[in-house]
């Protein structure tokens, strides 16, 4: 039988393991701290842990999730990471530093966009990952390790995480939630729960389920259309439900967690960027406290798109500004998202293992 990975264990599970193995109780905390706060690279690298405990841990667990890490650095200082997993599959994560408006050398926060699956089955028409088939879900340790590896490579602490990389996190629910429990453990949080955002294209039953987390995380919905006719075309998952059912789930999430919702919206020329869309979008967003994030469409021509995907055209910068103003005039809270890493195919929707080296 293959061994489990120690980074798949929540703190509670690690405590149980230590108890069964006959280690003193305080060892669980020491081991957890060595992995998540001291940056140990292996069991042998752990400080304060006795040799016999290290030997037992090595017998029972694997440590490292990746065999190789490659970095692609953008002119805007974001970094795309390409990780090779133990089975040879590859995944991507994108590091984004945010600097102060007053002092461009002062970093205010760091966000890591993590992957939850290898490929994706949902085939959103504007997304490069959607052109890949789903190969498999990521294991908990493969999600958690993205954060640890990036911190080690960059030498900075990650302050915010968005589950917005490759894959639909709600379709790998168990491992995604376990990774959240590990990274924002209730006793030893590495990252605050309110700094974690799960982004979904609208897996309704899991939105209801996620609302039950003991400590909730933020939710973002990839909306991208204000009518079912358009959403059915560009987010095919919508064909299984509709926007109205989705909004009921979103309202439930807000009422349960009291956390504002983010709506992600890519404006496409002559498709979803009209004055009527602005009006409907503002109306949708006012149902519960929320913010609309307008995301400029990033080129995915390297995936050789077909059908409607090939017809999608980015709304121009000026027209996005017009759409933004219309939404505001209708009472919506809206921002236009900064685009990171488009020169290295790391921007939103561009993750598809393209091998452009910087
Ligand atoms: S946007 Fe998300 S859910 Fe849709 S295809 Fe891309 S990775 Fe999958």
mmCIF file of C-alpha atoms and ligand atoms in Angstrom, residues 117 119-131 164-169 199-201 222 224 235 349, ligand 1:
data_model
loop_
_atom_site.group_PDB
_atom_site.id
_atom_site.type_symbol
_atom_site.label_atom_id
_atom_site.label_comp_id
_atom_site.label_asym_id
_atom_site.label_seq_id
_atom_site.Cartn_x
_atom_site.Cartn_y
_atom_site.Cartn_z
ATOM 1 C CA UNK A 117 -7.613 19.869 -10.178
ATOM 2 C CA UNK A 119 -7.401 20.152 -16.004
ATOM 3 C CA UNK A 120 -11.128 20.776 -15.684
ATOM 4 C CA UNK A 121 -14.303 19.120 -16.916
ATOM 5 C CA UNK A 122 -16.477 22.224 -17.035
ATOM 6 C CA UNK A 123 -15.354 23.706 -20.343
ATOM 7 C CA UNK A 124 -16.035 27.398 -19.686
ATOM 8 C CA UNK A 125 -15.528 28.917 -23.114
ATOM 9 C CA UNK A 126 -13.176 31.741 -22.076
ATOM 10 C CA UNK A 127 -10.831 29.556 -20.049
ATOM 11 C CA UNK A 128 -7.655 27.836 -21.207
ATOM 12 C CA UNK A 129 -7.902 25.178 -18.481
ATOM 13 C CA UNK A 130 -11.347 24.314 -19.836
ATOM 14 C CA UNK A 131 -9.716 23.137 -23.064
ATOM 15 C CA UNK A 164 -9.108 30.153 -8.755
ATOM 16 C CA UNK A 165 -6.333 28.300 -10.563
ATOM 17 C CA UNK A 166 -6.768 25.163 -12.625
ATOM 18 C CA UNK A 167 -9.986 23.268 -11.907
ATOM 19 C CA UNK A 168 -13.355 23.770 -10.215
ATOM 20 C CA UNK A 169 -12.658 23.632 -6.443
ATOM 21 C CA UNK A 199 -14.175 30.684 -6.545
ATOM 22 C CA UNK A 200 -16.833 28.568 -8.222
ATOM 23 C CA UNK A 201 -18.533 28.579 -11.568
ATOM 24 C CA UNK A 222 -17.795 33.278 -11.841
ATOM 25 C CA UNK A 224 -20.035 36.208 -16.589
ATOM 26 C CA UNK A 235 -20.496 28.577 -18.746
ATOM 27 C CA UNK A 349 -8.308 32.002 -17.429
HETATM 28 S S1 LIG B 1 -13.183 28.812 -15.394
HETATM 29 FE FE1 LIG B 1 -12.749 27.328 -13.747
HETATM 30 S S2 LIG B 1 -14.495 25.914 -13.850
HETATM 31 FE FE2 LIG B 1 -14.481 26.995 -15.825
HETATM 32 S S3 LIG B 1 -13.255 25.699 -17.181
HETATM 33 FE FE3 LIG B 1 -11.845 27.185 -16.255
HETATM 34 S S4 LIG B 1 -10.994 26.127 -14.487
HETATM 35 FE FE4 LIG B 1 -12.850 25.016 -15.092
#
